[in-house]
Short mmCIF file of C-alpha atoms in Angstrom, two decimals:
data_model
loop_
_atom_site.label_atom_id
_atom_site.label_comp_id
_atom_site.label_asym_id
_atom_site.label_seq_id
_atom_site.Cartn_x
_atom_site.Cartn_y
_atom_site.Cartn_z
CA UNK S 11 -23.41 -24.17 -30.45
CA UNK S 12 -23.17 -27.19 -28.17
CA UNK S 13 -25.51 -27.55 -25.21
CA UNK S 14 -23.92 -26.32 -22.00
CA UNK S 15 -24.72 -27.51 -18.49
CA UNK S 16 -24.02 -25.19 -15.58
CA UNK S 17 -23.90 -25.80 -11.84
CA UNK S 18 -26.35 -23.72 -9.78
CA UNK S 19 -23.72 -21.33 -8.41
CA UNK S 20 -22.25 -20.81 -11.90
CA UNK S 21 -25.69 -19.95 -13.20
CA UNK S 22 -26.31 -17.49 -10.37
CA UNK S 23 -22.92 -15.84 -10.90
CA UNK S 24 -23.43 -15.48 -14.66
CA UNK S 25 -26.86 -13.93 -14.23
CA UNK S 26 -25.90 -11.57 -11.42
CA UNK S 27 -26.80 -7.93 -12.00
CA UNK S 28 -24.58 -6.65 -9.18
CA UNK S 29 -21.82 -4.29 -10.26
CA UNK S 30 -19.25 -6.37 -8.37
CA UNK S 31 -19.61 -10.14 -8.08
CA UNK S 32 -17.32 -12.82 -6.67
CA UNK S 33 -17.41 -16.55 -7.38
CA UNK S 34 -15.46 -17.99 -4.46
CA UNK S 35 -14.86 -21.69 -4.86
CA UNK S 36 -12.78 -24.65 -3.88
CA UNK S 37 -10.77 -26.92 -6.13
CA UNK S 38 -12.63 -28.24 -9.17
CA UNK S 39 -15.64 -25.95 -8.90
CA UNK S 40 -15.31 -24.61 -12.46
CA UNK S 41 -14.39 -21.04 -11.56
CA UNK S 42 -12.31 -20.26 -14.64
CA UNK S 43 -14.82 -21.99 -16.91
CA UNK S 44 -17.52 -19.79 -15.42
CA UNK S 45 -15.33 -16.77 -16.09
CA UNK S 46 -15.04 -17.86 -19.73
CA UNK S 47 -18.83 -18.02 -20.03
CA UNK S 48 -19.03 -14.54 -18.51
CA UNK S 49 -16.75 -13.30 -21.30
CA UNK S 50 -19.03 -14.88 -23.90
CA UNK S 51 -22.07 -13.28 -22.27
CA UNK S 52 -20.44 -9.84 -22.37
CA UNK S 53 -19.31 -10.23 -25.99
CA UNK S 54 -22.81 -11.28 -26.99
CA UNK S 55 -24.70 -8.59 -25.08
CA UNK S 56 -22.23 -5.70 -25.40
CA UNK S 57 -20.37 -6.17 -28.72
CA UNK S 58 -19.29 -2.52 -28.90
CA UNK S 59 -17.66 -2.59 -25.46
CA UNK S 60 -14.03 -3.43 -24.89
CA UNK S 61 -13.30 -5.89 -22.09
CA UNK S 62 -10.44 -6.71 -19.72
CA UNK S 63 -9.19 -10.09 -18.51
CA UNK S 64 -6.52 -10.25 -15.80
CA UNK S 65 -4.64 -12.83 -13.79
CA UNK S 66 -1.86 -12.50 -11.23
CA UNK S 67 1.11 -13.36 -13.46
CA UNK S 68 1.72 -13.64 -17.18
CA UNK S 69 2.16 -17.42 -16.99
CA UNK S 70 -1.10 -17.81 -15.09
CA UNK S 71 -2.87 -15.50 -17.52
CA UNK S 72 -1.79 -17.43 -20.64
CA UNK S 73 -1.54 -21.00 -19.35
CA UNK S 74 -4.65 -21.06 -17.18
CA UNK S 75 -7.06 -18.16 -17.67
CA UNK S 76 -6.77 -17.66 -21.43
CA UNK S 77 -6.38 -21.41 -21.95
CA UNK S 78 -9.70 -21.98 -20.18
CA UNK S 79 -11.33 -19.31 -22.34
CA UNK S 80 -10.01 -20.64 -25.66
CA UNK S 81 -10.96 -24.21 -24.68
CA UNK S 82 -14.50 -23.04 -24.08
CA UNK S 83 -14.55 -21.10 -27.38
CA UNK S 84 -13.31 -24.14 -29.27
CA UNK S 85 -15.91 -26.34 -27.59
CA UNK S 86 -18.68 -23.99 -28.68
CA UNK S 87 -17.20 -23.36 -32.16
CA UNK S 88 -16.91 -19.63 -31.53
CA UNK S 89 -14.31 -17.96 -33.80
CA UNK S 90 -11.62 -15.84 -32.18
CA UNK S 91 -8.16 -14.38 -32.73
CA UNK S 92 -5.65 -14.45 -29.87
CA UNK S 93 -2.72 -12.02 -29.94
CA UNK S 94 -0.48 -13.22 -27.11
CA UNK S 95 2.82 -11.62 -28.08
CA UNK S 96 4.03 -8.04 -27.83
CA UNK S 97 2.84 -5.25 -25.57
CA UNK S 98 -0.77 -5.16 -26.77
CA UNK S 99 -1.96 -8.63 -25.79
CA UNK S 100 -5.60 -9.21 -26.59
CA UNK S 101 -8.17 -11.66 -27.79
CA UNK S 102 -10.75 -10.75 -30.41
CA UNK S 103 -14.05 -12.61 -30.24
CA UNK S 104 -16.60 -11.84 -32.96
CA UNK S 105 -16.50 -8.02 -33.13
CA UNK S 106 -15.26 -7.43 -29.58
CA UNK S 107 -11.73 -6.69 -28.37
CA UNK S 108 -10.63 -7.91 -24.95
CA UNK S 109 -7.37 -6.72 -23.36
CA UNK S 110 -5.17 -9.25 -21.53
CA UNK S 111 -3.01 -8.08 -18.60
CA UNK S 112 -1.19 -9.61 -15.66
CA UNK S 113 -1.53 -7.85 -12.30
CA UNK S 114 2.09 -8.18 -11.19
CA UNK S 115 2.67 -4.89 -13.05
CA UNK S 116 -0.60 -3.00 -12.59
CA UNK S 117 0.75 0.35 -13.76
CA UNK S 118 0.97 -1.06 -17.29
CA UNK S 119 -2.85 -1.21 -17.34
CA UNK S 120 -3.26 2.56 -17.14
CA UNK S 121 -4.47 4.26 -20.32
CA UNK S 122 -7.21 1.84 -21.44
CA UNK S 123 -10.97 2.09 -21.02
CA UNK S 124 -13.19 -0.98 -20.72
CA UNK S 125 -16.85 -1.71 -20.11
CA UNK S 126 -16.39 -4.93 -18.12
CA UNK S 127 -13.62 -6.83 -16.34
CA UNK S 128 -12.97 -10.44 -15.37
CA UNK S 129 -10.19 -11.10 -12.83
CA UNK S 130 -9.15 -14.73 -12.38
CA UNK S 131 -7.72 -15.90 -9.03
CA UNK S 132 -8.23 -12.44 -7.54
CA UNK S 133 -7.63 -13.70 -4.03
CA UNK S 134 -3.92 -13.82 -4.73
CA UNK S 135 -3.49 -10.28 -6.00
CA UNK S 136 -3.28 -6.96 -4.17
CA UNK S 137 -5.97 -4.40 -3.50
CA UNK S 138 -3.74 -1.79 -5.12
CA UNK S 139 -3.76 -3.71 -8.42
CA UNK S 140 -7.53 -4.15 -8.18
CA UNK S 141 -8.02 -0.42 -7.66
CA UNK S 142 -6.00 0.34 -10.80
CA UNK S 143 -8.29 -1.94 -12.81
CA UNK S 144 -11.38 -0.38 -11.30
CA UNK S 145 -10.18 2.94 -12.63
CA UNK S 146 -10.32 1.48 -16.16
CA UNK S 147 -14.02 0.59 -15.92
CA UNK S 148 -15.48 3.58 -17.72
CA UNK S 149 -16.49 2.50 -21.23
CA UNK S 150 -20.16 3.50 -21.41
CA UNK S 151 -20.78 0.87 -24.08
CA UNK S 152 -20.57 -1.82 -21.40
CA UNK S 153 -22.33 -2.57 -18.09
CA UNK S 154 -19.22 -1.71 -16.00
CA UNK S 155 -19.36 -5.15 -14.39
CA UNK S 156 -16.48 -6.35 -12.21
CA UNK S 157 -16.22 -10.13 -11.87
CA UNK S 158 -13.85 -12.19 -9.75
CA UNK S 159 -13.31 -15.96 -9.81
CA UNK S 160 -10.92 -17.32 -7.20
CA UNK S 161 -10.12 -19.66 -4.37
CA UNK S 162 -9.99 -18.08 -0.90
CA UNK S 163 -6.60 -16.93 0.33
CA UNK S 164 -6.93 -16.13 4.01
CA UNK S 165 -8.50 -12.94 5.30
CA UNK S 166 -7.49 -10.37 2.71
CA UNK S 167 -9.23 -7.58 0.77
CA UNK S 168 -11.73 -10.04 -0.74
CA UNK S 169 -12.90 -11.00 2.74
CA UNK S 170 -13.23 -7.34 3.70
CA UNK S 171 -15.31 -6.51 0.62
CA UNK S 172 -17.41 -9.59 -0.05
CA UNK S 173 -17.93 -11.72 3.07
CA UNK S 174 -21.60 -11.59 4.16
CA UNK S 175 -22.65 -10.44 0.67
CA UNK S 176 -24.28 -13.74 -0.28
CA UNK S 177 -27.84 -15.01 -0.11
CA UNK S 178 -30.32 -12.42 1.13
CA UNK S 179 -27.48 -9.90 1.61
CA UNK S 180 -26.78 -9.55 -2.12
CA UNK S 181 -27.17 -5.95 -3.30
CA UNK S 182 -27.01 -4.10 -6.61
CA UNK S 183 -23.46 -3.18 -5.65
CA UNK S 184 -21.96 -6.50 -4.46
CA UNK S 185 -22.67 -10.22 -4.56
CA UNK S 186 -20.87 -13.34 -3.32
CA UNK S 187 -21.50 -16.79 -4.78
CA UNK S 188 -19.76 -19.77 -3.23
CA UNK S 189 -18.83 -22.96 -5.08
CA UNK S 190 -18.33 -26.20 -3.13
CA UNK S 191 -16.23 -28.98 -4.67
CA UNK S 192 -18.71 -31.76 -3.91
CA UNK S 193 -21.47 -29.87 -5.78
CA UNK S 194 -19.65 -30.30 -9.10
CA UNK S 195 -21.35 -33.38 -10.57
CA UNK S 196 -18.90 -33.40 -13.49
CA UNK S 197 -15.87 -34.34 -11.36
CA UNK S 198 -14.53 -37.92 -11.48
CA UNK S 199 -16.11 -40.35 -9.04
CA UNK S 200 -14.33 -40.33 -5.67
CA UNK S 201 -12.41 -37.09 -6.45
CA UNK S 202 -13.99 -35.08 -3.62
CA UNK S 203 -13.86 -37.92 -1.09
CA UNK S 204 -10.16 -38.50 -1.77
CA UNK S 205 -9.29 -34.84 -1.31
CA UNK S 206 -11.41 -34.61 1.83
CA UNK S 207 -9.46 -37.49 3.36
CA UNK S 208 -6.14 -35.94 2.30
CA UNK S 209 -7.11 -32.64 3.94
CA UNK S 210 -8.00 -34.25 7.26
CA UNK S 211 -11.78 -33.98 7.20
CA UNK S 212 -14.35 -31.24 6.72
CA UNK S 213 -13.41 -29.36 9.92
CA UNK S 214 -9.78 -28.94 8.89
CA UNK S 215 -9.09 -25.30 7.92
CA UNK S 216 -7.37 -26.42 4.71
CA UNK S 217 -10.48 -28.38 3.67
CA UNK S 218 -12.70 -25.41 4.49
CA UNK S 219 -10.63 -23.25 2.15
CA UNK S 220 -9.83 -25.66 -0.67
CA UNK S 221 -13.06 -27.69 -0.82
CA UNK S 222 -15.76 -25.47 0.65
CA UNK S 223 -14.62 -22.05 -0.56
CA UNK S 224 -14.56 -20.53 2.91
CA UNK S 225 -12.33 -17.79 4.23
CA UNK S 226 -10.23 -19.28 6.99
CA UNK S 227 -7.02 -18.76 8.93
CA UNK S 228 -4.52 -21.42 7.84
CA UNK S 229 -1.82 -20.03 10.08
CA UNK S 230 -1.31 -21.51 13.52
CA UNK S 231 -2.25 -19.59 16.62
CA UNK S 232 -5.83 -18.49 15.94
CA UNK S 233 -6.97 -17.03 19.27
CA UNK S 234 -10.69 -17.71 18.93
CA UNK S 235 -10.35 -21.23 17.60
CA UNK S 236 -13.88 -22.21 18.72
CA UNK S 237 -15.66 -19.60 16.61
CA UNK S 238 -17.76 -21.03 13.79
CA UNK S 239 -19.65 -18.56 11.62
CA UNK S 240 -22.25 -21.17 10.64
CA UNK S 241 -23.06 -21.88 14.31
CA UNK S 242 -22.50 -18.63 16.14
CA UNK S 243 -23.81 -16.02 13.68
CA UNK S 244 -27.60 -15.88 13.79
CA UNK S 245 -30.11 -13.01 13.89
CA UNK S 246 -30.99 -12.00 17.45
CA UNK S 247 -32.73 -9.09 19.13
CA UNK S 248 -32.94 -7.59 22.59
CA UNK S 249 -35.55 -8.90 25.04
CA UNK S 250 -37.09 -6.26 27.31
CA UNK S 251 -37.29 -8.73 30.21
CA UNK S 252 -33.51 -8.88 30.61
CA UNK S 253 -30.83 -6.29 31.29
CA UNK S 254 -28.42 -5.34 28.55
CA UNK S 255 -24.75 -5.80 29.39
CA UNK S 256 -22.62 -3.28 27.56
CA UNK S 257 -19.07 -4.48 27.07
CA UNK S 258 -16.96 -1.36 26.66
CA UNK S 259 -13.33 -0.94 25.65
CA UNK S 260 -11.71 2.50 26.05
CA UNK S 261 -9.30 4.01 23.52
CA UNK S 262 -8.57 7.52 22.28
CA UNK S 263 -10.50 8.20 19.04
CA UNK S 264 -11.64 4.58 19.07
CA UNK S 265 -14.46 3.62 21.41
CA UNK S 266 -15.78 0.13 20.72
CA UNK S 267 -18.27 -2.02 22.55
CA UNK S 268 -21.22 -4.37 22.20
CA UNK S 269 -24.68 -5.03 23.64
CA UNK S 270 -25.15 -8.47 25.18
CA UNK S 271 -27.98 -10.28 26.93
CA UNK S 272 -27.55 -13.48 28.91
CA UNK S 273 -30.66 -15.59 28.56
CA UNK S 274 -31.07 -19.23 29.61
CA UNK S 275 -27.33 -19.82 29.64
CA UNK S 276 -26.63 -18.23 26.25
CA UNK S 277 -24.98 -14.90 25.42
CA UNK S 278 -26.81 -12.96 22.69
CA UNK S 279 -24.74 -10.21 21.08
CA UNK S 280 -27.30 -8.02 19.34
CA UNK S 281 -25.30 -4.94 18.35
CA UNK S 282 -21.80 -3.48 18.23
CA UNK S 283 -20.85 0.17 18.65
CA UNK S 284 -17.86 1.35 16.62
CA UNK S 285 -16.93 5.00 17.19
CA UNK S 286 -13.66 5.58 15.36
CA UNK S 287 -13.96 9.18 14.21
CA UNK S 288 -11.54 11.87 15.37
CA UNK S 289 -12.55 13.05 18.82
CA UNK S 290 -14.52 9.95 19.76
CA UNK S 291 -14.28 9.56 23.53
CA UNK S 292 -16.12 8.22 26.56
CA UNK S 293 -18.75 10.97 26.33
CA UNK S 294 -19.45 9.82 22.77
CA UNK S 295 -19.83 6.20 23.86
CA UNK S 296 -22.03 7.08 26.85
CA UNK S 297 -24.29 9.25 24.72
CA UNK S 298 -24.68 6.45 22.16
CA UNK S 299 -25.54 3.88 24.85
CA UNK S 300 -28.20 6.17 26.31
CA UNK S 301 -29.63 6.91 22.87
CA UNK S 302 -29.83 3.22 21.97
CA UNK S 303 -31.07 1.72 25.22
CA UNK S 304 -32.80 4.23 27.49
CA UNK S 305 -35.46 4.19 28.77
CA UNK S 306 -36.70 0.93 27.22
CA UNK S 307 -33.86 -1.27 28.51
CA UNK S 308 -31.70 -1.41 31.61
CA UNK S 309 -28.05 -1.09 30.55
CA UNK S 310 -25.29 -2.43 32.82
CA UNK S 311 -21.87 -1.36 31.60
CA UNK S 312 -19.09 -3.94 32.00
CA UNK S 313 -16.03 -1.85 31.20
CA UNK S 314 -12.32 -2.18 30.77
CA UNK S 315 -11.39 -1.73 34.43
CA UNK S 316 -8.47 0.54 33.50
CA UNK S 317 -11.22 3.11 32.94
CA UNK S 318 -11.03 3.79 36.68
CA UNK S 319 -8.03 5.96 35.83
CA UNK S 320 -8.07 9.07 33.64
CA UNK S 321 -7.46 7.58 30.21
CA UNK S 322 -9.41 8.60 27.12
CA UNK S 323 -10.86 11.85 28.42
CA UNK S 324 -9.32 15.32 28.71
CA UNK S 325 -12.02 16.49 31.13
CA UNK S 326 -10.11 15.39 34.23
CA UNK S 327 -12.66 12.68 34.99
CA UNK S 328 -12.07 8.97 34.63
CA UNK S 329 -13.90 6.97 31.99
CA UNK S 330 -15.96 5.26 34.69
CA UNK S 331 -16.96 8.60 36.25
CA UNK S 332 -18.10 9.91 32.86
CA UNK S 333 -20.31 6.86 32.28
CA UNK S 334 -21.93 7.31 35.69
CA UNK S 335 -22.55 11.03 35.08
CA UNK S 336 -24.77 9.95 32.18
CA UNK S 337 -26.85 7.93 34.65
CA UNK S 338 -25.44 4.60 33.52
CA UNK S 339 -24.91 1.80 36.03
CA UNK S 340 -21.32 0.58 35.83
CA UNK S 341 -20.56 -2.89 37.10
CA UNK S 342 -17.58 -3.21 39.43
CA UNK S 343 -14.97 -5.37 37.76
CA UNK S 344 -11.29 -6.15 37.50
CA UNK S 345 -9.75 -7.16 34.19
CA UNK S 346 -8.87 -10.87 34.13
CA UNK S 347 -5.67 -12.16 32.64
CA UNK S 348 -5.91 -11.88 28.85
CA UNK S 349 -5.59 -15.63 28.38
CA UNK S 350 -8.36 -16.31 30.92
CA UNK S 351 -10.68 -13.85 29.17
CA UNK S 352 -10.00 -15.38 25.76
CA UNK S 353 -10.36 -18.94 27.03
CA UNK S 354 -13.66 -18.10 28.71
CA UNK S 355 -15.08 -16.83 25.43
CA UNK S 356 -13.73 -19.87 23.57
CA UNK S 357 -15.33 -22.28 26.05
CA UNK S 358 -18.72 -20.59 25.68
CA UNK S 359 -18.44 -20.72 21.90
CA UNK S 360 -17.41 -24.37 22.08
CA UNK S 361 -20.59 -25.01 24.11
CA UNK S 362 -22.57 -23.12 21.43
CA UNK S 363 -23.72 -20.66 24.08
CA UNK S 364 -22.79 -17.51 22.12
CA UNK S 365 -25.05 -16.10 19.39
CA UNK S 366 -23.95 -13.03 17.41
CA UNK S 367 -26.19 -10.98 15.15
CA UNK S 368 -24.88 -10.71 11.56
CA UNK S 369 -24.80 -6.91 11.88
CA UNK S 370 -21.78 -7.22 14.21
CA UNK S 371 -19.34 -7.36 11.32
CA UNK S 372 -16.30 -6.02 13.18
CA UNK S 373 -16.75 -8.50 16.01
CA UNK S 374 -17.16 -11.39 13.57
CA UNK S 375 -14.03 -10.35 11.68
CA UNK S 376 -12.01 -10.17 14.89
CA UNK S 377 -13.14 -13.61 16.01
CA UNK S 378 -12.21 -15.06 12.62
CA UNK S 379 -8.89 -13.33 12.03
CA UNK S 380 -7.07 -12.48 15.26
CA UNK S 381 -4.09 -14.73 15.88
CA UNK S 382 -1.46 -15.02 18.58
CA UNK S 383 0.89 -13.08 16.33
CA UNK S 384 -1.29 -9.97 16.59
CA UNK S 385 -1.08 -7.36 19.31
CA UNK S 386 -4.59 -7.54 20.69
CA UNK S 387 -4.69 -3.92 21.80
CA UNK S 388 -4.05 -2.81 18.22
CA UNK S 389 -6.11 -5.42 16.34
CA UNK S 390 -9.14 -6.19 18.51
CA UNK S 391 -11.55 -4.20 20.64
CA UNK S 392 -15.11 -5.50 20.26
CA UNK S 393 -14.07 -9.09 21.00
CA UNK S 394 -12.26 -7.79 24.07
CA UNK S 395 -15.43 -6.00 25.18
CA UNK S 396 -17.44 -9.20 24.71
CA UNK S 397 -14.79 -11.04 26.72
CA UNK S 398 -15.30 -8.63 29.63
CA UNK S 399 -19.00 -9.54 29.69
CA UNK S 400 -18.59 -13.32 29.44
CA UNK S 401 -15.88 -13.26 32.11
CA UNK S 402 -18.01 -11.18 34.47
CA UNK S 403 -21.17 -13.27 34.12
CA UNK S 404 -19.86 -16.80 33.57
CA UNK S 405 -16.09 -16.92 34.02
CA UNK S 406 -13.86 -19.86 33.29
CA UNK S 407 -12.55 -19.60 36.84
CA UNK S 408 -14.63 -18.73 39.88
CA UNK S 409 -14.39 -15.14 41.06
CA UNK S 410 -14.28 -14.23 44.69
CA UNK S 411 -17.64 -12.48 44.46
CA UNK S 412 -20.50 -13.88 42.47
CA UNK S 413 -22.43 -11.79 39.97
CA UNK S 414 -26.04 -12.90 39.68
CA UNK S 415 -28.04 -12.56 36.51
CA UNK S 416 -30.92 -10.12 36.89
CA UNK S 417 -34.33 -10.52 35.28
CA UNK S 418 -36.63 -7.56 34.98
#
């Protein structure tokens, strides 16, 4: 066979031992070619296992995905037989049989069993179709690997499953590998630079998606426009010398909040609390705060001020009264206008004075995905809680009464 050169992220993807792996890449990063090499690897290592290749539509399957595979096979002089007509579409490579299906009709996939699966351009299909294919992964002759090669397509099921699963976060279950267009040394000279100029520079959301393989919100109206994962998401821990501000949002069966410290002009968000089980209430949140923080730290709860009224509790006490009955100090506050709260958080992020621990996955998702089209009360809670804290300590507009930072 001919010598083959691979880019570092292609090599990592091909040699991944995670059950589910995603190669997320921009234009010209060799995603489909990498998928073709994955097929060859499976055929070589698991010749008795049947495989599955899918794409979103029949035209995409035949004209792009299968075309990339057969081009690679021809280049390497590997014999194959492609059956592209009729109901039983397949490609036979050496002694292995690989089924070919489009995902626009996922129910047609039921009834087969395979030992591995490659899905091309998975970011443009539905989770329902993916789940059908996952149900086919049960041929014990194969490794039961699930592989995706795709460009990003907004914040969809791929984001939910794979974001944060790269680098040191890779597990035996999931792995994310990201391909960047400029890293492909085999592209024509000036190709990347020309596209970068067309897309309006590296900070343009379209460039982030199409050239850097990043999940981004291409729609207008992103509320937290100043959030940048690369800048604002860093490991951070609590410091015993400072109080812990607990931003707390109140909802029935959904109590969400976060722990924040304000040190040297920077907000450090070290942990989020997500209590979404049936029956979760203010008692649940108060108990969790006490368990996490007392007696080592001094918690100061900065709540949704509507908690002064009886809201999420059936005990007859207000949310604020319940917090105080647990011995928690509750800061006196009044909710700002929503826009003022959001703008305050944006300004602090723009100044790079907000650091969020990677464990705060719900908060990070909210900051990345919430747009002006969403109803905040239904789509966001932890970011709201953080907004209460930043507004109370360092508001965009001056409050009538100052609130001084305490140091223990």
